[in-house]
Amino acid sequence: MRLLLTALLAFVTGAALTAAAQYAPNPAGTPAQAAADLPSAQATTDAAPPGDTWPADAPSPEQVLYAQPHLLQKALDRLGPRVRNVPNLYLVSFAGDGSEDVFRNEAEYAAQLFRQRYGPRAHTVVLANNPTTLDTTPLASWSNLETVLTGLSQAMDPQQDILMLYLTTHGDPEHTLLVDMDPLPLDQIGAQDLAGILAEHAFKWKVVVVNACYSGGFVPPLAGDGTLVITAARPDRNSFGCGSDSDATYFGRAWLVDALNQNPDPIAAFQLAQAEVARWEQQDKLTPSEPQISLGAGIAAQLARWRQGDAIGPPVPFRPDGRSAAPATH
């Protein structure tokens, strides 16, 4: 599935000849919105329709690609010191689709929530594809995810610390996550791909949250001892709440914003979120997504040890782009 490095380099050099035609801004000066006519509850499982989402004031695609090592190092440098002799949690938020702000909103909020609510034992890195963060945030890409995980494996205590991945984007029936920042040639990530990426690193304790349509297909390759897997839907079902008029997906709002602000235990928060999503779907007359959970041996106790000690902070408001956000359809 991966593109060869030579193909990427060929694209970078060749694209410069046609950049002016391909990356011209919209007349209004704002990124085009993919699937703008879809209601917020509409599940989208295919890549967004072709469109120009590259802003006029952003670095060029080539500049963005070559800035990635610097942006990644800055992100890792901001992790903060590890609290010694106790479990720490390291969160990587991954917003895969650059055509809808809803995914960036969730990835950024997850990082804010864990930093503020869980204190110095929580460390966060955001990887996001979005026109507004091209020069400030590392891309959400296969290669950047591998680089961050390598950096975290060197900073973490492999016997105590917990890796958490929060991935939010579109998914498809073949259980592949959409990774897109048009026109950059980014590789897609399938369920087996993600399992392979994680297997390259010696993380004993893992929490993997996949917020996408058909995300239940990620459970079998990821489940195992020491691992908590949470998905927004079962393998053959859509999840809901994406779209250009939504600030958060159904599952993202239910688990991150509502449940984790009520109960700091990610497992108990899933139970709250599962019930809340079911109520919203029934209200909107949608086919139930049926979020999934797989609890590997030992991870619940390790998460409990991580939460012990420092007091949990107060609830963290969800204000994407500085605005007060209400649910889109419920």
Short mmCIF file of N, CA, C and O in Angstrom, two decimals, residues 142-206:
data_model
loop_
_atom_site.label_atom_id
_atom_site.label_comp_id
_atom_site.label_asym_id
_atom_site.label_seq_id
_atom_site.Cartn_x
_atom_site.Cartn_y
_atom_site.Cartn_z
N TRP A 142 1.36 8.28 7.28
CA TRP A 142 1.97 7.01 7.70
C TRP A 142 3.39 7.25 8.21
O TRP A 142 3.77 6.80 9.30
N SER A 143 4.21 7.95 7.44
CA SER A 143 5.61 8.17 7.81
C SER A 143 5.73 8.98 9.10
O SER A 143 6.57 8.65 9.96
N ASN A 144 4.92 10.02 9.24
CA ASN A 144 5.00 10.82 10.46
C ASN A 144 4.54 10.04 11.68
O ASN A 144 5.09 10.20 12.78
N LEU A 145 3.54 9.20 11.51
CA LEU A 145 3.11 8.36 12.63
C LEU A 145 4.24 7.43 13.07
O LEU A 145 4.52 7.29 14.27
N GLU A 146 4.92 6.83 12.12
CA GLU A 146 6.05 5.96 12.46
C GLU A 146 7.15 6.75 13.17
O GLU A 146 7.73 6.27 14.16
N THR A 147 7.44 7.95 12.68
CA THR A 147 8.49 8.76 13.30
C THR A 147 8.14 9.14 14.73
O THR A 147 8.98 9.07 15.64
N VAL A 148 6.89 9.54 14.95
CA VAL A 148 6.46 9.91 16.30
C VAL A 148 6.52 8.70 17.23
O VAL A 148 6.98 8.81 18.38
N LEU A 149 6.06 7.57 16.77
CA LEU A 149 6.10 6.38 17.62
C LEU A 149 7.53 5.99 17.97
O LEU A 149 7.81 5.56 19.10
N THR A 150 8.44 6.16 17.03
CA THR A 150 9.85 5.90 17.32
C THR A 150 10.36 6.86 18.39
O THR A 150 11.05 6.46 19.34
N GLY A 151 10.01 8.14 18.26
CA GLY A 151 10.41 9.11 19.26
C GLY A 151 9.82 8.82 20.63
O GLY A 151 10.51 8.92 21.65
N LEU A 152 8.55 8.42 20.66
CA LEU A 152 7.92 8.11 21.94
C LEU A 152 8.52 6.87 22.58
O LEU A 152 8.68 6.80 23.80
N SER A 153 8.85 5.88 21.77
CA SER A 153 9.43 4.66 22.33
C SER A 153 10.75 4.93 23.03
O SER A 153 11.13 4.19 23.95
N GLN A 154 11.43 5.99 22.63
CA GLN A 154 12.69 6.36 23.26
C GLN A 154 12.48 7.20 24.52
O GLN A 154 13.34 7.23 25.40
N ALA A 155 11.33 7.87 24.60
CA ALA A 155 11.04 8.72 25.76
C ALA A 155 10.28 7.99 26.86
O ALA A 155 10.35 8.38 28.02
N MET A 156 9.55 6.93 26.50
CA MET A 156 8.67 6.25 27.44
C MET A 156 9.40 5.17 28.23
O MET A 156 10.42 4.64 27.79
N ASP A 157 8.85 4.85 29.38
CA ASP A 157 9.25 3.66 30.12
C ASP A 157 8.44 2.50 29.55
O ASP A 157 7.23 2.43 29.73
N PRO A 158 9.08 1.56 28.86
CA PRO A 158 8.33 0.52 28.14
C PRO A 158 7.55 -0.42 29.05
O PRO A 158 6.62 -1.08 28.60
N GLN A 159 7.90 -0.50 30.31
CA GLN A 159 7.20 -1.40 31.23
C GLN A 159 6.03 -0.73 31.94
O GLN A 159 5.16 -1.43 32.46
N GLN A 160 6.00 0.60 31.99
CA GLN A 160 4.97 1.28 32.75
C GLN A 160 4.04 2.15 31.90
O GLN A 160 2.83 2.19 32.13
N ASP A 161 4.59 2.84 30.94
CA ASP A 161 3.84 3.90 30.27
C ASP A 161 2.87 3.35 29.23
O ASP A 161 3.04 2.25 28.69
N ILE A 162 1.84 4.13 28.94
CA ILE A 162 0.75 3.73 28.07
C ILE A 162 0.77 4.59 26.81
O ILE A 162 0.81 5.83 26.90
N LEU A 163 0.73 3.96 25.66
CA LEU A 163 0.57 4.67 24.40
C LEU A 163 -0.92 4.73 24.07
O LEU A 163 -1.60 3.71 24.12
N MET A 164 -1.41 5.92 23.73
CA MET A 164 -2.79 6.06 23.26
C MET A 164 -2.77 6.67 21.86
O MET A 164 -2.13 7.70 21.64
N LEU A 165 -3.48 6.05 20.92
CA LEU A 165 -3.69 6.60 19.59
C LEU A 165 -5.16 6.97 19.46
O LEU A 165 -6.03 6.12 19.74
N TYR A 166 -5.42 8.19 19.04
CA TYR A 166 -6.79 8.59 18.70
C TYR A 166 -6.78 8.97 17.23
O TYR A 166 -6.19 9.99 16.84
N LEU A 167 -7.40 8.12 16.40
CA LEU A 167 -7.42 8.34 14.95
C LEU A 167 -8.83 8.70 14.52
O LEU A 167 -9.79 7.96 14.80
N THR A 168 -8.99 9.84 13.85
CA THR A 168 -10.30 10.31 13.43
C THR A 168 -10.25 10.72 11.97
O THR A 168 -9.44 11.56 11.57
N THR A 169 -11.09 10.08 11.16
CA THR A 169 -11.13 10.34 9.73
C THR A 169 -12.27 9.53 9.14
O THR A 169 -13.09 8.95 9.87
N HIS A 170 -12.36 9.46 7.81
CA HIS A 170 -13.31 8.57 7.15
C HIS A 170 -12.73 7.16 7.08
O HIS A 170 -11.51 6.98 7.03
N GLY A 171 -13.62 6.16 7.05
CA GLY A 171 -13.22 4.78 6.85
C GLY A 171 -14.04 4.15 5.75
O GLY A 171 -15.09 4.67 5.37
N ASP A 172 -13.58 3.02 5.25
CA ASP A 172 -14.32 2.36 4.18
C ASP A 172 -14.59 0.90 4.53
O ASP A 172 -14.08 0.38 5.53
N PRO A 173 -15.43 0.21 3.74
CA PRO A 173 -15.78 -1.18 4.07
C PRO A 173 -14.60 -2.14 4.07
O PRO A 173 -14.69 -3.23 4.64
N GLU A 174 -13.49 -1.76 3.43
CA GLU A 174 -12.29 -2.60 3.46
C GLU A 174 -11.42 -2.30 4.67
O GLU A 174 -10.31 -2.81 4.78
N HIS A 175 -11.92 -1.45 5.58
CA HIS A 175 -11.24 -1.13 6.82
C HIS A 175 -9.91 -0.43 6.57
O HIS A 175 -8.86 -0.80 7.10
N THR A 176 -10.02 0.62 5.75
CA THR A 176 -8.89 1.49 5.46
C THR A 176 -9.26 2.91 5.86
O THR A 176 -10.36 3.38 5.55
N LEU A 177 -8.35 3.59 6.52
CA LEU A 177 -8.57 4.96 6.95
C LEU A 177 -8.13 5.92 5.85
O LEU A 177 -7.07 5.77 5.25
N LEU A 178 -8.95 6.94 5.62
CA LEU A 178 -8.62 7.96 4.63
C LEU A 178 -7.55 8.89 5.20
O LEU A 178 -7.72 9.49 6.26
N VAL A 179 -6.44 8.99 4.50
CA VAL A 179 -5.35 9.91 4.84
C VAL A 179 -5.17 10.82 3.64
O VAL A 179 -4.67 10.40 2.60
N ASP A 180 -5.57 12.08 3.77
CA ASP A 180 -5.66 12.93 2.59
C ASP A 180 -5.39 14.40 2.94
O ASP A 180 -6.00 14.96 3.85
N MET A 181 -4.43 14.99 2.22
CA MET A 181 -4.23 16.43 2.21
C MET A 181 -3.91 16.81 0.77
O MET A 181 -2.74 16.99 0.40
N ASP A 182 -4.96 16.84 -0.04
CA ASP A 182 -4.82 17.07 -1.47
C ASP A 182 -4.02 18.34 -1.75
O ASP A 182 -4.28 19.37 -1.14
N PRO A 183 -2.99 18.30 -2.62
CA PRO A 183 -2.62 17.25 -3.55
C PRO A 183 -1.43 16.39 -3.09
O PRO A 183 -0.81 15.74 -3.93
N LEU A 184 -1.09 16.38 -1.82
CA LEU A 184 0.06 15.60 -1.37
C LEU A 184 -0.22 14.10 -1.52
O LEU A 184 -1.33 13.65 -1.24
N PRO A 185 0.77 13.33 -1.93
CA PRO A 185 0.57 11.89 -2.17
C PRO A 185 0.73 11.09 -0.88
O PRO A 185 1.77 10.46 -0.64
N LEU A 186 -0.30 11.07 -0.04
CA LEU A 186 -0.22 10.39 1.25
C LEU A 186 -0.78 8.98 1.16
O LEU A 186 -1.81 8.75 0.53
N ASP A 187 -0.11 8.05 1.81
CA ASP A 187 -0.54 6.65 1.82
C ASP A 187 -1.73 6.46 2.75
O ASP A 187 -1.80 7.06 3.83
N GLN A 188 -2.63 5.57 2.37
CA GLN A 188 -3.75 5.21 3.22
C GLN A 188 -3.29 4.18 4.25
O GLN A 188 -2.28 3.50 4.07
N ILE A 189 -4.04 4.05 5.35
CA ILE A 189 -3.65 3.14 6.42
C ILE A 189 -4.79 2.16 6.68
O ILE A 189 -5.88 2.56 7.08
N GLY A 190 -4.53 0.89 6.43
CA GLY A 190 -5.50 -0.16 6.69
C GLY A 190 -5.32 -0.75 8.08
O GLY A 190 -4.36 -0.45 8.80
N ALA A 191 -6.25 -1.62 8.44
CA ALA A 191 -6.21 -2.23 9.77
C ALA A 191 -4.93 -3.04 9.97
O ALA A 191 -4.26 -2.93 11.01
N GLN A 192 -4.56 -3.84 8.99
CA GLN A 192 -3.33 -4.62 9.11
C GLN A 192 -2.10 -3.71 9.09
O GLN A 192 -1.09 -4.00 9.75
N ASP A 193 -2.17 -2.62 8.34
CA ASP A 193 -1.06 -1.67 8.31
C ASP A 193 -0.81 -1.09 9.69
O ASP A 193 0.33 -1.00 10.16
N LEU A 194 -1.89 -0.66 10.35
CA LEU A 194 -1.74 -0.06 11.68
C LEU A 194 -1.18 -1.07 12.67
O LEU A 194 -0.32 -0.74 13.49
N ALA A 195 -1.66 -2.30 12.59
CA ALA A 195 -1.12 -3.34 13.47
C ALA A 195 0.37 -3.55 13.22
O ALA A 195 1.16 -3.71 14.15
N GLY A 196 0.77 -3.50 11.96
CA GLY A 196 2.18 -3.65 11.63
C GLY A 196 3.03 -2.50 12.14
O GLY A 196 4.15 -2.70 12.63
N ILE A 197 2.51 -1.28 12.01
CA ILE A 197 3.23 -0.11 12.51
C ILE A 197 3.45 -0.23 14.02
O ILE A 197 4.56 0.02 14.53
N LEU A 198 2.42 -0.61 14.75
CA LEU A 198 2.55 -0.73 16.21
C LEU A 198 3.48 -1.88 16.59
O LEU A 198 4.21 -1.78 17.58
N ALA A 199 3.47 -2.95 15.81
CA ALA A 199 4.31 -4.10 16.13
C ALA A 199 5.79 -3.80 16.01
O ALA A 199 6.62 -4.54 16.57
N GLU A 200 6.14 -2.73 15.30
CA GLU A 200 7.54 -2.37 15.15
C GLU A 200 8.13 -1.77 16.43
O GLU A 200 9.33 -1.56 16.51
N HIS A 201 7.26 -1.46 17.40
CA HIS A 201 7.71 -0.80 18.63
C HIS A 201 7.27 -1.62 19.84
O HIS A 201 6.21 -2.23 19.84
N ALA A 202 8.09 -1.59 20.88
CA ALA A 202 7.85 -2.42 22.06
C ALA A 202 6.96 -1.71 23.08
O ALA A 202 7.36 -1.45 24.21
N PHE A 203 5.74 -1.38 22.67
CA PHE A 203 4.79 -0.76 23.60
C PHE A 203 4.02 -1.88 24.31
O PHE A 203 3.24 -2.61 23.68
N LYS A 204 4.20 -2.00 25.60
CA LYS A 204 3.52 -3.06 26.37
C LYS A 204 2.06 -2.72 26.58
O LYS A 204 1.20 -3.61 26.54
N TRP A 205 1.78 -1.43 26.82
CA TRP A 205 0.42 -0.99 27.13
C TRP A 205 -0.06 -0.03 26.05
O TRP A 205 0.61 0.96 25.75
N LYS A 206 -1.22 -0.33 25.47
CA LYS A 206 -1.72 0.49 24.36
C LYS A 206 -3.22 0.71 24.48
O LYS A 206 -3.97 -0.19 24.88
#
